[in-house]
Coordinates of C-alpha atoms and ligand atoms in Angstrom, one line a residue:
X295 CA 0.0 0.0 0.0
X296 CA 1.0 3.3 -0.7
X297 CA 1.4 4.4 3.1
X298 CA 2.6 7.0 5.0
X299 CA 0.6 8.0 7.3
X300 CA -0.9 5.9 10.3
X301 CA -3.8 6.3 12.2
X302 CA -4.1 3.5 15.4
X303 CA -5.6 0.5 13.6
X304 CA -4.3 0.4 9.9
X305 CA -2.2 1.9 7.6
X306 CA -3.9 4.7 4.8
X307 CA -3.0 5.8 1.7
X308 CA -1.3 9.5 2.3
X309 CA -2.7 11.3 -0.5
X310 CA -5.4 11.2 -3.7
X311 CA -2.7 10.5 -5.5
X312 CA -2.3 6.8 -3.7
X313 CA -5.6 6.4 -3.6
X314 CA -5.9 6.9 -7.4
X315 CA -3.3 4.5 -8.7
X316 CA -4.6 1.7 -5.7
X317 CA -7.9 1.6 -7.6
X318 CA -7.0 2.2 -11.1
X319 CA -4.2 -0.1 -10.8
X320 CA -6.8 -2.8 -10.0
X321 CA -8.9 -1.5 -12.4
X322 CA -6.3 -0.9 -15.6
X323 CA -5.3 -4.4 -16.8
X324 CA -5.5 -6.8 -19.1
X325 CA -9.6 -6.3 -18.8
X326 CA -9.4 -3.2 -20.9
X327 CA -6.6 -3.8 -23.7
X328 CA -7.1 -7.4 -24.2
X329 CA -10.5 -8.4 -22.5
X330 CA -12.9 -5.5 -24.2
X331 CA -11.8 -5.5 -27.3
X332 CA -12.2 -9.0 -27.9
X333 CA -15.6 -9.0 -26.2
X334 CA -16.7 -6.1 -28.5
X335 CA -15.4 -8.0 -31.6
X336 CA -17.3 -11.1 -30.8
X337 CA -20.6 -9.2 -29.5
X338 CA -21.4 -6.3 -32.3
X339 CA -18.6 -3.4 -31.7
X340 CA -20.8 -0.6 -31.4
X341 CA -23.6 -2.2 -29.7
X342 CA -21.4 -3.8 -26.9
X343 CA -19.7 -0.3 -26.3
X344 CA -23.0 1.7 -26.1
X345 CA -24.3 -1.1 -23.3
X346 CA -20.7 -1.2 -21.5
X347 CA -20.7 2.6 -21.5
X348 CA -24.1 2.5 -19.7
X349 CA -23.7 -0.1 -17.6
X350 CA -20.4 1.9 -16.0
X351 CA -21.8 5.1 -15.6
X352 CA -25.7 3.8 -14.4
X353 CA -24.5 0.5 -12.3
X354 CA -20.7 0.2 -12.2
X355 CA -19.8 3.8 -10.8
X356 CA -22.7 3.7 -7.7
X357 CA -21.3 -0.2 -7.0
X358 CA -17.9 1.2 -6.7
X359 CA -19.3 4.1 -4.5
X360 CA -20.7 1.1 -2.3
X361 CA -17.9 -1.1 -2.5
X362 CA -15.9 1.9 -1.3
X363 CA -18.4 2.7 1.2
X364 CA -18.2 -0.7 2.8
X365 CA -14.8 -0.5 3.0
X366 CA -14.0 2.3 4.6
X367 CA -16.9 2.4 6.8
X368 CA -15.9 -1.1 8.3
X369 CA -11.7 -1.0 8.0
X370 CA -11.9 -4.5 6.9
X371 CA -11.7 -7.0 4.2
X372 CA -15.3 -8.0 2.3
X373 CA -16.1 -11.0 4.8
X374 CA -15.3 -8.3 7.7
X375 CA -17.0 -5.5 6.4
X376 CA -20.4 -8.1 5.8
X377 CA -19.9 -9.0 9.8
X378 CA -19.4 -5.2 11.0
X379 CA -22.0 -3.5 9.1
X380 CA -24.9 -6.3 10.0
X381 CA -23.9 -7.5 12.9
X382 CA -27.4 -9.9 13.0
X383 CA -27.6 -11.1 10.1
X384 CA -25.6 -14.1 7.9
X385 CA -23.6 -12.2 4.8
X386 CA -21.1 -14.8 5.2
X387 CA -22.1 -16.5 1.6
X388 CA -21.5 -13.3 -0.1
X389 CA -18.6 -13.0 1.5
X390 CA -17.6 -16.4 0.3
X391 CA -18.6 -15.8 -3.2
X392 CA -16.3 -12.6 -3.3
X393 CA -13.7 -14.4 -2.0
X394 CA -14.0 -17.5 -4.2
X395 CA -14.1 -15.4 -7.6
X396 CA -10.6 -13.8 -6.7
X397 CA -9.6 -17.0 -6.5
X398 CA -10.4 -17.9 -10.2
X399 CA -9.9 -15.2 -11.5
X400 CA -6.0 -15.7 -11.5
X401 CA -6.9 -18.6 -13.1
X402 CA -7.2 -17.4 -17.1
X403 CA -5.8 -14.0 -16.1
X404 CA -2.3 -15.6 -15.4
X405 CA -2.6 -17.5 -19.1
X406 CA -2.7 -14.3 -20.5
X407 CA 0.0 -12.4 -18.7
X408 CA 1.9 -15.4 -19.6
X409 CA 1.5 -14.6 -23.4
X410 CA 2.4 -11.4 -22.7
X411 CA 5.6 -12.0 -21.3
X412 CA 6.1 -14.6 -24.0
X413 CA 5.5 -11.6 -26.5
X414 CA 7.9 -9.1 -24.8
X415 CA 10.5 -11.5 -24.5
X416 CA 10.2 -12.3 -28.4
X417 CA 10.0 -8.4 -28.9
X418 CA 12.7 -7.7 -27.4
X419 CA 15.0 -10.3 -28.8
X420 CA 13.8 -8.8 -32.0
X421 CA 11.7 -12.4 -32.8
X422 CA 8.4 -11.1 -33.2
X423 CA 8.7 -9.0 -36.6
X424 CA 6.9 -11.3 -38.6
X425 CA 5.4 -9.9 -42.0
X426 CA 2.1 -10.5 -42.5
X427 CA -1.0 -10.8 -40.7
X428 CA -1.5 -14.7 -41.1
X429 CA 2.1 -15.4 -39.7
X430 CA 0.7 -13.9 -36.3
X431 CA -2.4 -16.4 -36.2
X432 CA -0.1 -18.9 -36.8
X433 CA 2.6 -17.5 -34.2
X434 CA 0.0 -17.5 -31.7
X435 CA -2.0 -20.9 -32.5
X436 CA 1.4 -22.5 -32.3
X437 CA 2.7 -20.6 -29.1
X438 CA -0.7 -21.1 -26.8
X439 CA -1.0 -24.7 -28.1
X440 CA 2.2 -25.7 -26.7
X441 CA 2.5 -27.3 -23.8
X442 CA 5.9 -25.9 -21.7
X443 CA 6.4 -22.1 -23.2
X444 CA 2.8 -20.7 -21.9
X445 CA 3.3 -22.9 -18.5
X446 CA 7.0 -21.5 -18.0
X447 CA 5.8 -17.8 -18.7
X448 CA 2.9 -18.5 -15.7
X449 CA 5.5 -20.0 -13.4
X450 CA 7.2 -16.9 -13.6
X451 CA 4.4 -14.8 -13.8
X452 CA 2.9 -15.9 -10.7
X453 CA 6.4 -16.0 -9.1
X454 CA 6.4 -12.7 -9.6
X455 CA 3.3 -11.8 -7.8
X456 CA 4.3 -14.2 -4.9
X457 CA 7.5 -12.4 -4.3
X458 CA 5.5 -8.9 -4.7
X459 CA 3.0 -9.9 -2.5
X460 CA 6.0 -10.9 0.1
X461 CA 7.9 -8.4 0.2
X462 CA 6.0 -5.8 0.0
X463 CA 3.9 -3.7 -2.7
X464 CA 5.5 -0.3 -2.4
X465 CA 8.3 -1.0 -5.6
X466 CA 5.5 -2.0 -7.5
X467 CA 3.6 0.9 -6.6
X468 CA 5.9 3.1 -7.1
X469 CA 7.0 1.6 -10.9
X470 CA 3.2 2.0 -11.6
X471 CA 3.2 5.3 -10.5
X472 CA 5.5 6.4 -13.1
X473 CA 5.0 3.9 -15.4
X474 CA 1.1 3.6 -16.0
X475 CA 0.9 7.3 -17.2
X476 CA 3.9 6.1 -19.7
X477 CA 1.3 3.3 -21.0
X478 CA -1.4 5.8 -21.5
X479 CA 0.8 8.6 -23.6
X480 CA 1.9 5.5 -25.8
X481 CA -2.1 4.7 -25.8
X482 CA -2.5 7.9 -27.5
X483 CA 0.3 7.4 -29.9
X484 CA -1.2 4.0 -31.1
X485 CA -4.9 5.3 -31.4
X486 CA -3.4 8.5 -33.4
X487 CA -1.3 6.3 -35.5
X488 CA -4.4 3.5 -35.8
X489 CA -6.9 6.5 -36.7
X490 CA -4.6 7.3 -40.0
X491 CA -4.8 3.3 -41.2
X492 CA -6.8 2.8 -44.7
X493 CA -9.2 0.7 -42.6
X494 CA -9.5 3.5 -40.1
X495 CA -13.2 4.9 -40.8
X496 CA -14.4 1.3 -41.2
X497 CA -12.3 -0.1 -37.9
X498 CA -14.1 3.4 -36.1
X499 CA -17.9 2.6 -38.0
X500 CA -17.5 -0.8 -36.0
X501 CA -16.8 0.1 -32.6
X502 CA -18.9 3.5 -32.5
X503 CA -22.0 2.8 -34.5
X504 CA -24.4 0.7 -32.8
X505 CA -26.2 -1.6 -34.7
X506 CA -29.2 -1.7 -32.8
X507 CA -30.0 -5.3 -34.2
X508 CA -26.5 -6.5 -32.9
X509 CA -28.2 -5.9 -29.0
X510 CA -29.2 -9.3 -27.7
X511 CA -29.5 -10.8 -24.5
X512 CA -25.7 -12.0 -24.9
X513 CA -24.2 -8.8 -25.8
X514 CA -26.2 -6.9 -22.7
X515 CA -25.0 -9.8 -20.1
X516 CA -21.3 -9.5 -21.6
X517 CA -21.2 -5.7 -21.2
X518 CA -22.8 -6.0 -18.1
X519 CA -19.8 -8.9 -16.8
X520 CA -17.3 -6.4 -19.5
X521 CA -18.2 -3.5 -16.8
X522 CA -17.6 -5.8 -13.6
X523 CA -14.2 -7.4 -14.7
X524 CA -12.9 -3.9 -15.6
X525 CA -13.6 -2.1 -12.7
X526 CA -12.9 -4.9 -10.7
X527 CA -16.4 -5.1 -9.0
X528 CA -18.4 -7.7 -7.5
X529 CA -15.8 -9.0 -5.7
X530 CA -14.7 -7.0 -2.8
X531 CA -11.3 -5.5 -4.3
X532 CA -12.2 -2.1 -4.2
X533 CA -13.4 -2.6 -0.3
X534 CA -10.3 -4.1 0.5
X535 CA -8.4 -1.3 -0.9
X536 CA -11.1 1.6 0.7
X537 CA -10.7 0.2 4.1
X538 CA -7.2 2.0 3.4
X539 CA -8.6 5.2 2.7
X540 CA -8.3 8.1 4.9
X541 CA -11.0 9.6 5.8
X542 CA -10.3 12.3 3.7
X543 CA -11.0 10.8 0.3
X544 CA -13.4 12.0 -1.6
X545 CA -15.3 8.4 -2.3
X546 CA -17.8 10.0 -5.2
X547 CA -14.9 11.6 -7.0
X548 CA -12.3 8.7 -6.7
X549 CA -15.8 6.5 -8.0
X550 CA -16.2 8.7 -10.8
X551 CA -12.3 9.5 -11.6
X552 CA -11.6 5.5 -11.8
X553 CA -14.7 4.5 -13.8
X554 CA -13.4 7.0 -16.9
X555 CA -9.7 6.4 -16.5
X556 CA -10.7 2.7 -17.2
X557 CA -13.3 3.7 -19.7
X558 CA -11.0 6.2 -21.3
X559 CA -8.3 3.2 -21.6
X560 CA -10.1 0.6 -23.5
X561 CA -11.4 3.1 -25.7
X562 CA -8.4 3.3 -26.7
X563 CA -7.8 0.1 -26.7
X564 CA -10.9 -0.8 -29.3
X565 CA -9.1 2.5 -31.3
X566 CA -5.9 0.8 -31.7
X567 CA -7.3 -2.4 -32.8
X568 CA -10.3 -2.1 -34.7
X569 CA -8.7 -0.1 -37.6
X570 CA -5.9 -2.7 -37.8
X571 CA -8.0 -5.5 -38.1
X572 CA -9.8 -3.4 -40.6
X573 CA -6.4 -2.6 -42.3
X574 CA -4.3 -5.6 -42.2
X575 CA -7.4 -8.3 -42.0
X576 CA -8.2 -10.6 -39.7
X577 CA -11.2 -11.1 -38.1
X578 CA -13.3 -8.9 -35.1
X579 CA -14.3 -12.2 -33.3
X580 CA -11.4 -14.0 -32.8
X581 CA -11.9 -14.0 -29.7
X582 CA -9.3 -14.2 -26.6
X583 CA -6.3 -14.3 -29.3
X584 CA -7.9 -11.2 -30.9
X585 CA -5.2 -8.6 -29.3
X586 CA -2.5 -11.4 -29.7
X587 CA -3.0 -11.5 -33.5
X588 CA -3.4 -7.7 -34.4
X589 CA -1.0 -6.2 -31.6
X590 CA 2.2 -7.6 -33.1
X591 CA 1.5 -6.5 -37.2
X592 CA 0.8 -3.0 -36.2
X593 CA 4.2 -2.9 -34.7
X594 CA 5.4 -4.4 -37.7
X595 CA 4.5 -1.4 -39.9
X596 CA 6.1 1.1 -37.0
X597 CA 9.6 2.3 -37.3
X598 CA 11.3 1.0 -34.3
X599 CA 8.5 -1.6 -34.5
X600 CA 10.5 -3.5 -31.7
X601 CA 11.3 -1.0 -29.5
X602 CA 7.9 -0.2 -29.4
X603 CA 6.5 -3.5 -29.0
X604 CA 8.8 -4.4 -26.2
X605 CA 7.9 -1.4 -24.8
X606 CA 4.1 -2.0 -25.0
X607 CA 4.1 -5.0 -23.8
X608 CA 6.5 -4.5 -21.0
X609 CA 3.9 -1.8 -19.7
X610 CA 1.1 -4.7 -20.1
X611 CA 3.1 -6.4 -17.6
X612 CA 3.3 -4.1 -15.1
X613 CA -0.7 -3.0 -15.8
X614 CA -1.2 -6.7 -14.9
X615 CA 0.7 -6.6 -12.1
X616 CA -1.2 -4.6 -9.8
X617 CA -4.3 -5.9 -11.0
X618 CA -3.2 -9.7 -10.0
X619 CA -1.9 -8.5 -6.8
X620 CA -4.9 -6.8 -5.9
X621 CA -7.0 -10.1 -6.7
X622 CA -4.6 -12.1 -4.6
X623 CA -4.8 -9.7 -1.9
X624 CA -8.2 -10.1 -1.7
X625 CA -8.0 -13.8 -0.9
X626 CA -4.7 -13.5 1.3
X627 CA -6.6 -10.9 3.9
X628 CA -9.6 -13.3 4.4
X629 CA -7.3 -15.9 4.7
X630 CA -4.8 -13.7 7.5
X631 CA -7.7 -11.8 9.0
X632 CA -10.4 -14.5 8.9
X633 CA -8.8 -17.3 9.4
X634 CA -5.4 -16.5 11.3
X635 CA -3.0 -18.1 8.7
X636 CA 0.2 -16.6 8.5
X637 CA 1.0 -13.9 5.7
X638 CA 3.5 -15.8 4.0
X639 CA 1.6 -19.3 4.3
X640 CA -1.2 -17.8 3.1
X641 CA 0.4 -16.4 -0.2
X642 CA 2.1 -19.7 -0.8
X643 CA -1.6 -21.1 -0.7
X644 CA -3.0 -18.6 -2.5
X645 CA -0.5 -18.6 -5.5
X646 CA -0.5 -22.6 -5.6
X647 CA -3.8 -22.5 -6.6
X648 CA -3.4 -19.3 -9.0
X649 CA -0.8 -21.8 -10.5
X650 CA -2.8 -25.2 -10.8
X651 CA -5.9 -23.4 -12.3
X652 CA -3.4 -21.5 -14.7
X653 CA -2.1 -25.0 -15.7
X654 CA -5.2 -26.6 -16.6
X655 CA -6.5 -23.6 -18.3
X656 CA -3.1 -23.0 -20.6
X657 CA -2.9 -26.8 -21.5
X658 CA -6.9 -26.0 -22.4
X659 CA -5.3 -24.7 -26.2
X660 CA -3.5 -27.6 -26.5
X661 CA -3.3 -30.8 -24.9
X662 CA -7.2 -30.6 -23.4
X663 CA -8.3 -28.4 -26.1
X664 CA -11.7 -31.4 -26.3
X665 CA -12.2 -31.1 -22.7
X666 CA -15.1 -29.1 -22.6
X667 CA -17.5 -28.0 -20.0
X668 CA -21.1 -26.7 -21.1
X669 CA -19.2 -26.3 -24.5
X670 CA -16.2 -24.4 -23.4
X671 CA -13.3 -24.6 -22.9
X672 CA -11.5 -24.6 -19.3
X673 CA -10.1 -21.1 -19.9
X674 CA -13.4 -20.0 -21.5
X675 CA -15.5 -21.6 -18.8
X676 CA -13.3 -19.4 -15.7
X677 CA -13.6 -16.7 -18.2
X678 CA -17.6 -16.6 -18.7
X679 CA -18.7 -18.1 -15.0
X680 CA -16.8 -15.3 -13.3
X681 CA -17.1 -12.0 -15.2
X682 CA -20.5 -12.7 -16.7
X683 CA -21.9 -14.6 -13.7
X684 CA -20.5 -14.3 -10.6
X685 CA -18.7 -10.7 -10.4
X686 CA -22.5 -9.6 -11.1
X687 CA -24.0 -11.8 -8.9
X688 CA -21.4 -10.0 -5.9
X689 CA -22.1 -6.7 -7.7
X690 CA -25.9 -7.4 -6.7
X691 CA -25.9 -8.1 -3.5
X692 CA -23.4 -5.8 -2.7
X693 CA -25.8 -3.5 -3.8
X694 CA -28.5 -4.5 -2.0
X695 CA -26.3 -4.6 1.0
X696 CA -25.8 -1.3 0.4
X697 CA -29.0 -0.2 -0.6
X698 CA -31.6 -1.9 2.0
X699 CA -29.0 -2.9 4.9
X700 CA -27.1 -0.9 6.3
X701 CA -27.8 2.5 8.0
X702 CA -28.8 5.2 5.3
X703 CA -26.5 7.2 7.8
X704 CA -23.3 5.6 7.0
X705 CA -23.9 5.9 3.6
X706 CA -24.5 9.5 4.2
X707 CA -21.6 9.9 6.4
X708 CA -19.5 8.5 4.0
X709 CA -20.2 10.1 0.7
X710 CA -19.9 13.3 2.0
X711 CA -17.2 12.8 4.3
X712 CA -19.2 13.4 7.9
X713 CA -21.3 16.1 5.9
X714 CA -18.3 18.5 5.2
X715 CA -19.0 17.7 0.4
X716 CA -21.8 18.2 -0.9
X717 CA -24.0 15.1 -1.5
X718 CA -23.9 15.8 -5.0
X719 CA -24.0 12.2 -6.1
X720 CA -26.0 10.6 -3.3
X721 CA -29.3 10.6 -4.3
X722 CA -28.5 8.9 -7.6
X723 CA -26.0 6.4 -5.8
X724 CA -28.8 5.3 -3.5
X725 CA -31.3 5.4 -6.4
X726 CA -29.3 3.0 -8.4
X727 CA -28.4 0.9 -6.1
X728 CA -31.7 0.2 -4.3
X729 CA -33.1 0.1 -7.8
X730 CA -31.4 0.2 -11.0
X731 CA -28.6 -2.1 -10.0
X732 CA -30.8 -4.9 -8.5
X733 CA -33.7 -4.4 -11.6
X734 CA -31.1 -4.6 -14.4
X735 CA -29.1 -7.6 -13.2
X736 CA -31.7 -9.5 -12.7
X737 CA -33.5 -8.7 -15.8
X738 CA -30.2 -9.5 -17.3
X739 CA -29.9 -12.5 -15.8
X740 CA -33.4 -14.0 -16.7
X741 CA -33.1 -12.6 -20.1
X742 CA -30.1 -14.6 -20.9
X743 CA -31.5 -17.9 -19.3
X744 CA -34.3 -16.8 -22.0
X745 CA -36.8 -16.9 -19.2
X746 CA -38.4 -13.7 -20.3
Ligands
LIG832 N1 -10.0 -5.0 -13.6 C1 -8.9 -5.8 -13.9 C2 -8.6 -5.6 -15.4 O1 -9.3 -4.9 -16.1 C3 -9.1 -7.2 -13.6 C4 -9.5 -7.5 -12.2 C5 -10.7 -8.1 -12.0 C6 -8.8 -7.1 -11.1 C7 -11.2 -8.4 -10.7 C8 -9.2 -7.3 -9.8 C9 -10.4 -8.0 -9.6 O2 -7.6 -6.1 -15.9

């Protein structure tokens, strides 16, 4: 934790500045540059944006005001803050549900920083400046279908994390505070350069224009798990990381400030890629190897392509980083605080089973590539269950939590810090998320298990 100053019980973040990169390092990640786009590829460009858009601003903001709410209201991690806020009453499921989708979630997310690594590496050695477009689908199919390289890559990706998470996340931190506004200049530089592509106006057509015919109950319950995984809701991340604020921070603002950062980033994200696919061919609904493909041949037509691959992907790294380490964190607290394992025992725990899950899941593009399960693949299946299912199953009852349960006062107290800001976004937070939130997941929900 950014930390400097104490107070009796727990260590805060110092200033807005620490609070900021906390939460949008959770929230910037692999969820914005390689998650969204592929998801708006496969579900309609235009259509998925529009819904992802909404669902941030009308659910996904007021959920991070509650999530931040529960946090620092109660000092303590999800399962904590459940058994402090409502004293009488059993939230321990929830609690178990947060906990068990961080646990997951490292899962698939580890496979992909793997390939990340694997892509830096090559870009760096100057291996990954391969021509044409087809050479990349080939580079990847290859690469994620072998069995050792992707595995190796997670080893040392989740090493990583373990010795992080060990010895402490102020380096990181600190890196990320320099480097993450690094990542979002060379943003702008790939969108600019994406935006003058032949393919450019047709890439642009696809992700802004909604084709109103492309909205099904699919597209609306993957924008809805899109928003969820991005801002890393539904899970009790962002309370973890608020029961660190000081009671200074302005929770509406930070809400508001995260939500378009990570908006603003995988805009940018769909920019860069959707006039290169456009440009270079290939196709929007390649799914999870989508980025993989695309990524690599705009390099290729770069000067100093490279130097500013390695570059790129290096800052991927990092952006996963310290969103990993805020997943594992989640579990490692309720394991220290909950359950009164040690720190270190508990991270070894917590990053064995990161690892085994990773295993099965890489080895599910190659070697158990006809293991399927409801017609997905092991990767797929962690995927899909936790950002479409469970993140906004937590996101719910989070919600109502907030909403119906606990003391309209708190929440008061809280958004405008003991009455000193004005409660500028309060009505609509409580609005949404005694109504809006609980109506439209649901109504998701039953939509897509075409029950209405
Ligand atoms: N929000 C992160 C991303 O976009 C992923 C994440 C999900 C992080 C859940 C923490 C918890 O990459």
């Amino acid at each position: 934790m950014t930390s400097t100053h104490k107070t009796p019980s727990r260590t805060l973040f110092a200033t807005r500045i620490g609070v900021l990169a906390a939460t949008v390092g959770s929230a910037v990640g692999l969820g914005n540059i390689w998650r969204f786009p592929y998801e708006a590829g496969a579900h309609g460009g235009g259509a998925f944006m529009l819904c992802n858009l909404v669902f941030t601003l009308l659910i996904g903001i007021p959920i991070l005001c509650a999530e931040f709410i529960l946090g620092r209201s109660s000092r303590s991690n999800v399962m904590g803050a459940f058994r402090k806020l409502a004293p009488r009453q059993n939230w321990r499921p929830v609690g178990y549900l947060c906990v068990f989708s961080a646990l997951l979630i490292p899962g698939f997310y580890s496979v992909v920083a793997g390939w990340t690594m694997e892509y830096f590496a090559q870009s760096a050695v100057g291996a990954l400046d391969l021509g044409a477009v087809e050479h990349y689908h080939e580079y990847f199919d290859t690469f994620s279908s072998s069995v050792w390289t992707p595995l190796i890559w997670i080893a040392i990706f989740i090493g990583l994390n373990f010795v992080i998470l060990i010895c402490g996340t102020r380096g990181i931190e600190r890196a990320s505070n320099i480097l993450m506004p690094v990542l979002f200049v060379i943003l702008i530089i790939f969108a600019v350069n994406s935006m003058c592509m032949d393919g450019a106006s047709e890439g642009l057509y696809f992700l802004f224009h909604p084709d109103w015919s492309a909205i099904d109950s699919s597209t609306v319950l993957s924008a809805l798990g899109q928003s969820f995984f991005s801002l890393s809701l539904g899970l009790g991340c962002m309370t973890t990381y608020a029961s660190y604020f000081s009671d200074s921070t302005r929770i509406g603002r930070s809400a508001v400030t995260t939500a378009c950062l990570d908006l603003i980033v995988a805009i940018f994200a769909g920019v860069i890629i959707f006039p290169a696919v456009f440009t270079y061919g290939g196709s929007v609904e390649a799914g999870p190897k989508l980025v993989f493909e695309i990524l690599p041949g705009i390099f290729h037509h770069l000067p100093f392509g490279a130097v500013w691959s390695a570059l790129f992907f290096f800052l991927l790294i990092l952006a996963s980083l310290t969103s990993t380490i805020s997943m594992h964190e989640i579990v490692i607290t309720f394991l220290t605080e909950e359950k009164g394992m040690s720190r270190r025992n508990a991270t070894i725990l917590e990053c064995s089973a990161a690892f085994v899950l990773a295993v099965i899941a890489s080895l599910s593009f190659g070697p158990l590539a006809e293991m399927k399960i409801f017609s997905l693949s092991f990767f797929s299946l962690l995927d899909f269950i936790t950002s479409n299912v469970m993140l906004p199953i937590g996101g719910l009852c989070i919600a109502i939590f907030a909403g119906y349960v606990i003391d309209r006062n708190i929440i008061r107290t809280q958004m405008t810090n003991n009455g000193r800001l004005h409660p500028t976004l309060l009505p609509l937070t409580i609005f949404s998320l005694r109504y809006l939130c609980p109506l439209a997941i649901l109504l998701i929900f039953l939509s897509s298990l075409s029950i209405i």
